[in-house]
CSV table of N, CA, C and O in Angstrom, one decimal:
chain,number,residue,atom,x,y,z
A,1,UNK,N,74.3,160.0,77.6
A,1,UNK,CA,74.5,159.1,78.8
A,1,UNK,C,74.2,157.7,78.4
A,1,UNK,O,75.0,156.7,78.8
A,2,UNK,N,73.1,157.5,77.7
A,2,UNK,CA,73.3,156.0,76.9
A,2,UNK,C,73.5,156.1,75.4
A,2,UNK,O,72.7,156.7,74.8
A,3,UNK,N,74.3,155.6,75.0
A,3,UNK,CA,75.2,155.9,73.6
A,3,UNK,C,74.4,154.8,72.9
A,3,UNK,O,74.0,155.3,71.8
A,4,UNK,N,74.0,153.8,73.1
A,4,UNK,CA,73.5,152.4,72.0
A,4,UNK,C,72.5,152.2,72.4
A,4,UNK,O,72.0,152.4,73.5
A,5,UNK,N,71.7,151.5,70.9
A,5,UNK,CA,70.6,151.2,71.2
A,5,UNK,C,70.4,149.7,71.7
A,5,UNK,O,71.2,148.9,71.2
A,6,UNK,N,69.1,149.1,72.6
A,6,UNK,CA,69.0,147.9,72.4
A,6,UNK,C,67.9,147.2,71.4
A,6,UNK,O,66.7,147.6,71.2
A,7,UNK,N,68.7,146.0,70.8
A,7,UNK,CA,67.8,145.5,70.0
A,7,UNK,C,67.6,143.8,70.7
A,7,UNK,O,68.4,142.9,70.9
A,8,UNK,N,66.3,144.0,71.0
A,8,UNK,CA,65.8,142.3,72.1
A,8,UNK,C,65.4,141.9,70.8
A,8,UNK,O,64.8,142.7,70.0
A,9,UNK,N,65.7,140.5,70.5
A,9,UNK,CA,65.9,139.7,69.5
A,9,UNK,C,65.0,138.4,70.5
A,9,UNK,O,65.0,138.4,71.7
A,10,UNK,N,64.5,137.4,69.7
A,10,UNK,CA,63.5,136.7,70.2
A,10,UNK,C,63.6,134.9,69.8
A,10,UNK,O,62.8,134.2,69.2
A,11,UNK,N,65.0,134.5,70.2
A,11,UNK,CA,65.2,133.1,69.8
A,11,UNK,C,64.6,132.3,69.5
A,11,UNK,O,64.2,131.7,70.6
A,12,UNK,N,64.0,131.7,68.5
A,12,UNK,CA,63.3,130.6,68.0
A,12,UNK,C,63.2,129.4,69.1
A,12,UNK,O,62.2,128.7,68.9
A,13,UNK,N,63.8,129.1,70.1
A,13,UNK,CA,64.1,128.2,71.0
A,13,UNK,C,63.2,129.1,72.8
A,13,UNK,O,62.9,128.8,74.0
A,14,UNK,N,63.1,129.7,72.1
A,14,UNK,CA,62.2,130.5,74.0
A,14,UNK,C,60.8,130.6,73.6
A,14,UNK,O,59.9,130.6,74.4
A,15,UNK,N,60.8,130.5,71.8
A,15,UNK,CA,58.7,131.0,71.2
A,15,UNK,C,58.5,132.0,72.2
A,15,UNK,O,57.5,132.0,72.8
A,16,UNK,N,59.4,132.9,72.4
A,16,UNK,CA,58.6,134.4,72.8
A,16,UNK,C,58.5,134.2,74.6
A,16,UNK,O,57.6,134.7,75.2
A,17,UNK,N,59.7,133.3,75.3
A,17,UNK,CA,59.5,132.9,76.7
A,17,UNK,C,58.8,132.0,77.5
A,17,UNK,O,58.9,131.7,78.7
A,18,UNK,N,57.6,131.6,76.2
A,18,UNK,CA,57.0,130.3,77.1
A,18,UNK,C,57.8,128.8,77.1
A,18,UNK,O,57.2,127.9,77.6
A,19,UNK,N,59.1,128.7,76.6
A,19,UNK,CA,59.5,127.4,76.7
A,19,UNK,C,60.7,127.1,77.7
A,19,UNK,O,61.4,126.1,77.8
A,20,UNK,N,60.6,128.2,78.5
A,20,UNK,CA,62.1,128.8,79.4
A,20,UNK,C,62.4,127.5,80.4
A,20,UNK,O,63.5,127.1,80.8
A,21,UNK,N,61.1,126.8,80.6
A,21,UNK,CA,61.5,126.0,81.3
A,21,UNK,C,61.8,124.5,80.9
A,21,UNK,O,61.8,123.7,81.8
A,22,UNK,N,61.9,124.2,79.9
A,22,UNK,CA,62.6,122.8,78.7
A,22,UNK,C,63.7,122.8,79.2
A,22,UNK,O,63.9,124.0,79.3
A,23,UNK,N,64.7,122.2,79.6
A,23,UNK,CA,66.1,122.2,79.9
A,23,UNK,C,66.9,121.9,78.7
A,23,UNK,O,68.0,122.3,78.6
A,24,UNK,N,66.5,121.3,77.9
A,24,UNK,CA,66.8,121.1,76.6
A,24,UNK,C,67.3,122.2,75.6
A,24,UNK,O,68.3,122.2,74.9
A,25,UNK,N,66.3,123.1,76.0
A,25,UNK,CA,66.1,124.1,74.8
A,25,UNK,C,66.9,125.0,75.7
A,25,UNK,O,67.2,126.0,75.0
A,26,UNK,N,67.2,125.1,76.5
A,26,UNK,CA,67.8,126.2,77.6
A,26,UNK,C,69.2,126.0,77.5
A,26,UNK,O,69.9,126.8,78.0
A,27,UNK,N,69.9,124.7,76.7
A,27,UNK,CA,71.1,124.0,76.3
A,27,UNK,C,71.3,124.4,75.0
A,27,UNK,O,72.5,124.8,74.7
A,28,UNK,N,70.3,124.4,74.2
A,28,UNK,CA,70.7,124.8,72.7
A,28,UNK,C,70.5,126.5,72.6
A,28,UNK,O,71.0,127.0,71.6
A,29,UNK,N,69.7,127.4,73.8
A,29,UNK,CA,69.7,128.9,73.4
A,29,UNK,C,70.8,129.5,72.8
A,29,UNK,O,70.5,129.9,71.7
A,30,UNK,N,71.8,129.7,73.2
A,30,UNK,CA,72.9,130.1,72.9
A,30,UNK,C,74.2,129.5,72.3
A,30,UNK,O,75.3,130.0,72.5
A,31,UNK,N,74.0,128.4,71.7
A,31,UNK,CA,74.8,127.5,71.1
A,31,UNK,C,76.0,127.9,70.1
A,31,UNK,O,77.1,127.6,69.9
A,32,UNK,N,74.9,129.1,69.2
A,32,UNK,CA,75.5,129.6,68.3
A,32,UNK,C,76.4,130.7,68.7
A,32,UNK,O,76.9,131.3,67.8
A,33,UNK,N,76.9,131.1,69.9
A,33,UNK,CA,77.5,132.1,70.9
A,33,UNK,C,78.1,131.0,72.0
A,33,UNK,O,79.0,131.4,72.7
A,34,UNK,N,77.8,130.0,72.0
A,34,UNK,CA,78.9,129.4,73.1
A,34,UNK,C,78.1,129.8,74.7
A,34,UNK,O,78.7,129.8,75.8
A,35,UNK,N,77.2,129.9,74.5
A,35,UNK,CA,76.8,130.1,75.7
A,35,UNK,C,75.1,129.1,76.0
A,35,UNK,O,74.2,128.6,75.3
A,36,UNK,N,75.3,129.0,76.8
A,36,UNK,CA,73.6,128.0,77.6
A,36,UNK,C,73.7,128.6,78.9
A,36,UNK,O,74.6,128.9,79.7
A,37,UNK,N,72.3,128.6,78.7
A,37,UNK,CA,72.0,128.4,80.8
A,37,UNK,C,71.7,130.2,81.2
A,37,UNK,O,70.9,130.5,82.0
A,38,UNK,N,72.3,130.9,80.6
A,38,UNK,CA,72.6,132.3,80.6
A,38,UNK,C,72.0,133.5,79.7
A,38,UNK,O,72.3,133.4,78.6
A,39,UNK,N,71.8,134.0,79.8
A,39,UNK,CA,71.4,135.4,78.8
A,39,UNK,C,73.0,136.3,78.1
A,39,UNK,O,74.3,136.2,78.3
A,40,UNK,N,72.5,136.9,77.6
A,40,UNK,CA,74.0,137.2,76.5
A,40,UNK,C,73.6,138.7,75.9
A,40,UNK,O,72.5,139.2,75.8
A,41,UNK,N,74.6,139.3,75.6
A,41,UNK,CA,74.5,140.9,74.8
A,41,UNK,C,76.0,140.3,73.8
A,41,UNK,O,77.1,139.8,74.1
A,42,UNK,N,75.2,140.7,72.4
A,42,UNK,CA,76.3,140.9,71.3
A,42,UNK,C,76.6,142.3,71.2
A,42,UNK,O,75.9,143.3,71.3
A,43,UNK,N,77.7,142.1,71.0
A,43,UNK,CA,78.5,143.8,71.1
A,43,UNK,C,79.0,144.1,70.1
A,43,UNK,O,79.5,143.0,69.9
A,44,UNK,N,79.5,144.9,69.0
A,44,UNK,CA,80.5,144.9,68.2
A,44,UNK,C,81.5,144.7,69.5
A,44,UNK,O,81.6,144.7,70.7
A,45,UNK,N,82.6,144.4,67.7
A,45,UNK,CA,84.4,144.0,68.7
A,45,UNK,C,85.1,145.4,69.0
A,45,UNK,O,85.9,145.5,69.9
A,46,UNK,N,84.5,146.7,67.9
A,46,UNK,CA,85.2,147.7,68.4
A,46,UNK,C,84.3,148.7,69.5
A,46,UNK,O,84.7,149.8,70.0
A,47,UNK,N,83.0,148.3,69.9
A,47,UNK,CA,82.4,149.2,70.8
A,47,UNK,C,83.1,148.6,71.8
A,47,UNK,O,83.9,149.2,72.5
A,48,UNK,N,82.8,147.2,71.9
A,48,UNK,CA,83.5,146.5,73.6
A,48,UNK,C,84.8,146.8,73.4
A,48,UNK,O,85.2,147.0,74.6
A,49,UNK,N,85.8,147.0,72.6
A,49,UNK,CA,86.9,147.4,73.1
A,49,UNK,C,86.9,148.9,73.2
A,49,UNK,O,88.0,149.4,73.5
A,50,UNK,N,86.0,149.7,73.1
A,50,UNK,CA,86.0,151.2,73.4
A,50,UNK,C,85.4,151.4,75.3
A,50,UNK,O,85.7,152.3,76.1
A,51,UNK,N,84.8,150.4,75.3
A,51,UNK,CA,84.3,150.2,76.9
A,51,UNK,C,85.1,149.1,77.6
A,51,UNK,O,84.6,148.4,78.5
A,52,UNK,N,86.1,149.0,77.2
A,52,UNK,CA,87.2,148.0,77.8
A,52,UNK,C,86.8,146.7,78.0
A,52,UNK,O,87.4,145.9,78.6
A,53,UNK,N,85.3,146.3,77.4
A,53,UNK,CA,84.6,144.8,77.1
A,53,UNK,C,85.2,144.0,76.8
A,53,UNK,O,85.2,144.2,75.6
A,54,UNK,N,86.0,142.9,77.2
A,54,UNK,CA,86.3,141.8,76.3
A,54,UNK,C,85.0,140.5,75.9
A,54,UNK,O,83.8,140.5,76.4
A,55,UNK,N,85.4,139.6,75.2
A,55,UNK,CA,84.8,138.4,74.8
A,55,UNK,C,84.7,137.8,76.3
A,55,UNK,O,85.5,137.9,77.2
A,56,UNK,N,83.5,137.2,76.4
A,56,UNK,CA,82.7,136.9,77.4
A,56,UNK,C,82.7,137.1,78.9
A,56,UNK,O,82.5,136.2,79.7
A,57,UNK,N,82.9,138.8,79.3
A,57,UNK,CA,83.2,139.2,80.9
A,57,UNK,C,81.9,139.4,81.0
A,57,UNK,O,81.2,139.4,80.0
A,58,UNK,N,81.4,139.6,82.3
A,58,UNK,CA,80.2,139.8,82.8
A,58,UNK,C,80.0,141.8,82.1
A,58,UNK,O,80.7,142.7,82.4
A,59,UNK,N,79.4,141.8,81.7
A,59,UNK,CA,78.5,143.1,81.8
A,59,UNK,C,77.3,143.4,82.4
A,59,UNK,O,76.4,142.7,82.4
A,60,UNK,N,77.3,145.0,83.0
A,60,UNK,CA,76.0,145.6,83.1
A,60,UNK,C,75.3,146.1,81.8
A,60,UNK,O,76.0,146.7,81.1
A,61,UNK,N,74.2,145.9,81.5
A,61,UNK,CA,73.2,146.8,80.5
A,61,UNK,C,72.6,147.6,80.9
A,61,UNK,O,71.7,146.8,81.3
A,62,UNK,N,72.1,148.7,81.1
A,62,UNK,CA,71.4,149.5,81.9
A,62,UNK,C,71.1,150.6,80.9
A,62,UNK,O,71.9,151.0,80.0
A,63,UNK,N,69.8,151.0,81.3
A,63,UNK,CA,69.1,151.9,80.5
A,63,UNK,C,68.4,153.2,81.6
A,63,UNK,O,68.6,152.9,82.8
A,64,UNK,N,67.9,154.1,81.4
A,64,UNK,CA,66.8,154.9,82.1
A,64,UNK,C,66.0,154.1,84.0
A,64,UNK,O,65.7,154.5,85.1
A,65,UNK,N,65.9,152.9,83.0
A,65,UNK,CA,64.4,152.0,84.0
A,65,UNK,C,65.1,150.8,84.8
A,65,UNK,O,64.6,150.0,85.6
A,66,UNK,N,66.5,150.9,84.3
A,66,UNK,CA,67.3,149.4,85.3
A,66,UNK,C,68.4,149.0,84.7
A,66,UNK,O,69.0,149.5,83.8
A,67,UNK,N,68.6,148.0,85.6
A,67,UNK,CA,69.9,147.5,84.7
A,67,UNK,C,69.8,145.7,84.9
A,67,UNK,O,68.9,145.0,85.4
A,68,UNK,N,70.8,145.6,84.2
A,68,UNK,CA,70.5,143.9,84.4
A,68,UNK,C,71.7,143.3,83.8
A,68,UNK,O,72.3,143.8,82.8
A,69,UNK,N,72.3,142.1,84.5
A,69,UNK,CA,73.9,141.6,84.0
A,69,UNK,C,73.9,140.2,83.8
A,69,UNK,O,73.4,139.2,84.3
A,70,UNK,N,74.7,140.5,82.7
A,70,UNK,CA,74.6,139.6,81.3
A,70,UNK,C,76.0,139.3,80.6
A,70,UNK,O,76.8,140.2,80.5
A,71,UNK,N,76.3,138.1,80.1
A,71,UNK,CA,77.9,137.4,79.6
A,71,UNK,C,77.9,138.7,78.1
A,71,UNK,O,77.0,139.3,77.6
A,72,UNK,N,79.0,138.8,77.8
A,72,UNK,CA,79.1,140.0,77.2
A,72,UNK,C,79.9,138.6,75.3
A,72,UNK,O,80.9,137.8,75.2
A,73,UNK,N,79.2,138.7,74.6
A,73,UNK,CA,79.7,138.1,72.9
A,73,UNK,C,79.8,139.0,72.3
A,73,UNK,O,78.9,139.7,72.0
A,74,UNK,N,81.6,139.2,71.9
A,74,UNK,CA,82.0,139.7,70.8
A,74,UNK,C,81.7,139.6,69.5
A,74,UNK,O,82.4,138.9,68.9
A,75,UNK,N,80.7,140.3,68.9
A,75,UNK,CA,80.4,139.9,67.0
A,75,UNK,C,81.1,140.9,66.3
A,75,UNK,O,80.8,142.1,66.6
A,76,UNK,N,81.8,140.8,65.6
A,76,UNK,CA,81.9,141.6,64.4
A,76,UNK,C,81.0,141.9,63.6
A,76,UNK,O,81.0,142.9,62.9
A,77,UNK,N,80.0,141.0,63.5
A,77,UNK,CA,78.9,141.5,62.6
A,77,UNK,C,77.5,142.3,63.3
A,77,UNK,O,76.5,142.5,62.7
A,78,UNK,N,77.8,142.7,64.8
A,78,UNK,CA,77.1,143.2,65.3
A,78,UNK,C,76.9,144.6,64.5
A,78,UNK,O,77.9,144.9,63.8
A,79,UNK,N,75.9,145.6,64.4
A,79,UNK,CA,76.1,147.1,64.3
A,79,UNK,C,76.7,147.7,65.1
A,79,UNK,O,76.6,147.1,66.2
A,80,UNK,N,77.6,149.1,65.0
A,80,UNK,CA,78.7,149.6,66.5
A,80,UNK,C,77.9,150.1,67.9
A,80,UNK,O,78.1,150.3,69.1
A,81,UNK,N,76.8,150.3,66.7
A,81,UNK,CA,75.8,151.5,67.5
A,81,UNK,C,74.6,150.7,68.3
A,81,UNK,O,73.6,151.2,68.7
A,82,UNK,N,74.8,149.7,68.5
A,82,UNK,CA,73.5,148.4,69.0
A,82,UNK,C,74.1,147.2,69.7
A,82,UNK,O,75.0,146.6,69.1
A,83,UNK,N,73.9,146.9,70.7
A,83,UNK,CA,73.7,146.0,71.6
A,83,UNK,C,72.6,145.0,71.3
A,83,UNK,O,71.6,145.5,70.7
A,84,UNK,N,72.6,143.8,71.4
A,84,UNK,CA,71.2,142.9,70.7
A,84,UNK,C,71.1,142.0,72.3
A,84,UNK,O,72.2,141.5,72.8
A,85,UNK,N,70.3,141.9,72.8
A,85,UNK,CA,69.9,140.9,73.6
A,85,UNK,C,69.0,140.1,73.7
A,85,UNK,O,68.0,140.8,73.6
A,86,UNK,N,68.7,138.6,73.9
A,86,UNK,CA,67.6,137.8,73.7
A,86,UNK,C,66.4,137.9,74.7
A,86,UNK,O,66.3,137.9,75.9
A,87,UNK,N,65.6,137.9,73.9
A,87,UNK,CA,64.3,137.5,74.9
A,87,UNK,C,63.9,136.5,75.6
A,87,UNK,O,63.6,135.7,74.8
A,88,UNK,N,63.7,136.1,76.5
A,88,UNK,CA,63.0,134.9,77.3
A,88,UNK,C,63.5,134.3,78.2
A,88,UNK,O,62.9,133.2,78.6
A,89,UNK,N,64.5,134.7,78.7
A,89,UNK,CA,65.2,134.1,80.0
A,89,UNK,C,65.1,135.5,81.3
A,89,UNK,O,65.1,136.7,81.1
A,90,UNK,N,65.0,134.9,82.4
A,90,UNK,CA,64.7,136.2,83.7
A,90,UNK,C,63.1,135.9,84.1
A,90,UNK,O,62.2,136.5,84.7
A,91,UNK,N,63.2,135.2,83.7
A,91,UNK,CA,61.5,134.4,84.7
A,91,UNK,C,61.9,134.8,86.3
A,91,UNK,O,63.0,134.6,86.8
A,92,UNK,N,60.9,135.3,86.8
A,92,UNK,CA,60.7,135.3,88.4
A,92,UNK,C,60.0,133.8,89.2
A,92,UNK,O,60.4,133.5,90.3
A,93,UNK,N,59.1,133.1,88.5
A,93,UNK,CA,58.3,131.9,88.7
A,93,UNK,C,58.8,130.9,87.3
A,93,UNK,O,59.5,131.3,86.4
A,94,UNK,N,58.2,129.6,87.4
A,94,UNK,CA,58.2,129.1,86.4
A,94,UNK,C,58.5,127.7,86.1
A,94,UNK,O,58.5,127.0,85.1
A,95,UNK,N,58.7,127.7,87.5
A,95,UNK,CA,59.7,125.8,87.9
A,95,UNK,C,61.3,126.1,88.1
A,95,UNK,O,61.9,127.2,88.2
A,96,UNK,N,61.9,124.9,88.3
A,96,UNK,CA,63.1,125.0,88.6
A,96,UNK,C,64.1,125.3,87.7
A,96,UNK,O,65.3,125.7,87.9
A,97,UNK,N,63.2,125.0,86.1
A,97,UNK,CA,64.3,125.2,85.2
A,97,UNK,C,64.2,127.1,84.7
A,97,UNK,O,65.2,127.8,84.7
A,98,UNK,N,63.1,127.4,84.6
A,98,UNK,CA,62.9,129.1,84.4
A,98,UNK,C,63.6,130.1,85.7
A,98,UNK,O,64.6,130.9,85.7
A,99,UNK,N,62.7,129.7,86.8
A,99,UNK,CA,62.9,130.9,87.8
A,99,UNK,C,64.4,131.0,87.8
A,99,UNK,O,65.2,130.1,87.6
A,100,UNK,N,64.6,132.3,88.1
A,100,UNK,CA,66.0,132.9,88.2
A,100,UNK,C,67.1,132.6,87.5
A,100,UNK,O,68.2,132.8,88.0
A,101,UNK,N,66.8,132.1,86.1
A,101,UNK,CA,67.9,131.9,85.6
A,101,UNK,C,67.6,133.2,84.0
A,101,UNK,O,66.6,133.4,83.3
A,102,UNK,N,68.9,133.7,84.0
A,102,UNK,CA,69.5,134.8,83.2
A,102,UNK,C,68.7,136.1,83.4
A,102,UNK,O,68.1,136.4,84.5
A,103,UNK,N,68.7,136.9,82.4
A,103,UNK,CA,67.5,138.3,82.7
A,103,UNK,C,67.2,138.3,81.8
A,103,UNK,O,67.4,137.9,80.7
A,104,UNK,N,66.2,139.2,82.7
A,104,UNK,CA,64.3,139.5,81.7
A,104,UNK,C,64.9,141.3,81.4
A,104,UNK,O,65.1,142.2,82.2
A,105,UNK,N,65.1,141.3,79.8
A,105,UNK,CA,65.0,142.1,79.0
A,105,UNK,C,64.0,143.5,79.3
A,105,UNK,O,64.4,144.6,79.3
A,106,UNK,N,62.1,142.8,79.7
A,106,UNK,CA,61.5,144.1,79.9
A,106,UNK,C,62.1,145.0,81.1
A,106,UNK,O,61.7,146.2,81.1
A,107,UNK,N,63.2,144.6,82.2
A,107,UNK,CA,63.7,145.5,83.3
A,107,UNK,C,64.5,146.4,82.5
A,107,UNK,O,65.0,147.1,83.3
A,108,UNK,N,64.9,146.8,81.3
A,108,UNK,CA,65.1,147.8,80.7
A,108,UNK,C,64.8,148.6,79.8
A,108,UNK,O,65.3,149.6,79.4
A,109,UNK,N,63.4,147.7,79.5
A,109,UNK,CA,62.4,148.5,78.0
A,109,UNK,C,61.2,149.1,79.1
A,109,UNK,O,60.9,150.3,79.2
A,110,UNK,N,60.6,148.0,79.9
A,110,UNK,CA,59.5,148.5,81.2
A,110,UNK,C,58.1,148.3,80.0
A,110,UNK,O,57.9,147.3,79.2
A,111,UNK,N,57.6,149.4,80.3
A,111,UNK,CA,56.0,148.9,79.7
A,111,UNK,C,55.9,150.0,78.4
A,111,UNK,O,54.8,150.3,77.9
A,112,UNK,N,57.1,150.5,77.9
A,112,UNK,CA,56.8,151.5,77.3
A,112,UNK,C,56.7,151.0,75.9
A,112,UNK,O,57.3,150.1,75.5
A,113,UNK,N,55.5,151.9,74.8
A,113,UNK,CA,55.4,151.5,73.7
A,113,UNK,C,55.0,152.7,72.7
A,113,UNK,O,54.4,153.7,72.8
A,114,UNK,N,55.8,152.2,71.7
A,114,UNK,CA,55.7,152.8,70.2
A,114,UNK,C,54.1,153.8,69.7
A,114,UNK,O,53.1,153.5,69.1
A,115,UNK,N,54.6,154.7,70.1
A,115,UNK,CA,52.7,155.6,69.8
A,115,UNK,C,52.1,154.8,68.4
A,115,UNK,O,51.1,154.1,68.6
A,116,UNK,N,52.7,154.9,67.2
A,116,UNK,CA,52.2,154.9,66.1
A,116,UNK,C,51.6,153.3,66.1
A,116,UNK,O,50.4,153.1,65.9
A,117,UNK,N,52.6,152.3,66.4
A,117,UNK,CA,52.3,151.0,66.3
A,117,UNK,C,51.7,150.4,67.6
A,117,UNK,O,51.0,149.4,67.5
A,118,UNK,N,51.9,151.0,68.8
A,118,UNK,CA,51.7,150.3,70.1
A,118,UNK,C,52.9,148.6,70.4
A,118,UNK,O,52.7,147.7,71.1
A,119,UNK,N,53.5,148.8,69.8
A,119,UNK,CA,54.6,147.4,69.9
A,119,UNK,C,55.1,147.9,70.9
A,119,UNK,O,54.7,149.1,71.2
A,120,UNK,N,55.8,147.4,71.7
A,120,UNK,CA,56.9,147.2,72.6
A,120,UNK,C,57.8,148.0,72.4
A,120,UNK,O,57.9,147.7,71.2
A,121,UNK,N,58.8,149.2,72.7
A,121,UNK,CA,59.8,150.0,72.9
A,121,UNK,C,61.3,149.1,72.4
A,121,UNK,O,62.3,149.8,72.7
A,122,UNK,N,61.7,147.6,71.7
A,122,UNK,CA,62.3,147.4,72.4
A,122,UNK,C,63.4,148.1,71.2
A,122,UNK,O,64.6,148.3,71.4
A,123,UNK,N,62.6,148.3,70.1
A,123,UNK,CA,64.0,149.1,69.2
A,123,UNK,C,64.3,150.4,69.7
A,123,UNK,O,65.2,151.0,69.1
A,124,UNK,N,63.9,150.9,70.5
A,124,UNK,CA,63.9,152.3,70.4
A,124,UNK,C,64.5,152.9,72.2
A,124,UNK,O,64.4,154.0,72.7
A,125,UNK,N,65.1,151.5,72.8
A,125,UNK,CA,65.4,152.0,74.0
A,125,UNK,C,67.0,151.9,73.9
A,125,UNK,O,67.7,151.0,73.5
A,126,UNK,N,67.3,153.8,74.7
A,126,UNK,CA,68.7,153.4,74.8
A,126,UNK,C,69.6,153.0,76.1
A,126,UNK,O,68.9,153.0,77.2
A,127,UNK,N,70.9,152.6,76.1
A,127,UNK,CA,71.0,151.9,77.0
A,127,UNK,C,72.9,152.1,76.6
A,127,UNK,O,73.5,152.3,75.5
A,128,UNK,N,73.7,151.9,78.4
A,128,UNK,CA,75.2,151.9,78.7
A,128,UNK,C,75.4,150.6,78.6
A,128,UNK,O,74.6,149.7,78.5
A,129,UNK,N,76.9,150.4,78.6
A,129,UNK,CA,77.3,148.7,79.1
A,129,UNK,C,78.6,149.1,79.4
A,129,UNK,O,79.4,149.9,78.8
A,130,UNK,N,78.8,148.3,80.7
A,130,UNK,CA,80.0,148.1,81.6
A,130,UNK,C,80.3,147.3,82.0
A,130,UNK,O,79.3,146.5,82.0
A,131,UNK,N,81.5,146.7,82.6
A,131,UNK,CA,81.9,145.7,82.8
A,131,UNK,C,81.7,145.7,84.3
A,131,UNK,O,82.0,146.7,85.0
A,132,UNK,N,81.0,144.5,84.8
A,132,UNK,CA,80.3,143.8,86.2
A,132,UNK,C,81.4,143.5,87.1
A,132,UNK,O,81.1,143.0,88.2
């Protein structure tokens, strides 16, 4: 029922979500994707064409614990089997520049963690994508 895994990746430009609200840095997050302002899922080119995904349609991500919708980037250098999405955007509070802009990643990992290490779930959660 969820075929791929997600891998939440942590942009040098969020430091782990406390800079969400810089407008600046909220301009350069996704630069290298053509995207600002927004949150993003890299896809391979042949999984999104197996889920009828094109380059940049809205997608759902959804996992077990939620879902959450997100501009869909075509990579070829993605793995087929992984979805990658960034961390640090989906503030609930935060000022004008954070709150409610893009999604917060834990709505599909939740609080769950790794026995052996206690890290964060976020390699190890799976997860659908469809088009929004």
């Amino acid at each position: 029922e969820y075929p791929l895994v997600l891998n939440v990746f942590r942009p040098t430009v969020f430091y782990g979500g406390r800079t969400a609200n810089m407008p600046y840095l909220l301009e350069i997050a996704g630069k290298n994707r053509q995207v600002g302002w927004e949150s993003w899922i890299e896809i391979h080119r042949g999984t999104a064409s197996l889920y009828g995904i094109s380059d940049r349609d809205m997608v759902w991500v959804e996992s077990p614990l939620g879902k959450i919708k997100v501009r869909a980037r075509v990579d070829p250098g993605t793995n087929p089997e992984v979805v990658s999405l960034p961390f640090g955007l989906g503030h609930e509070v935060g000022g004008r520049w954070a709150k409610g802009l893009g999604a917060n990643p834990n709505k599909l990992v939740g609080i769950a963690t790794m026995a052996v290490t206690g890290a964060s779930a976020y390699s190890v959660t799976r997860v659908k994508v469809y088009r929004a």
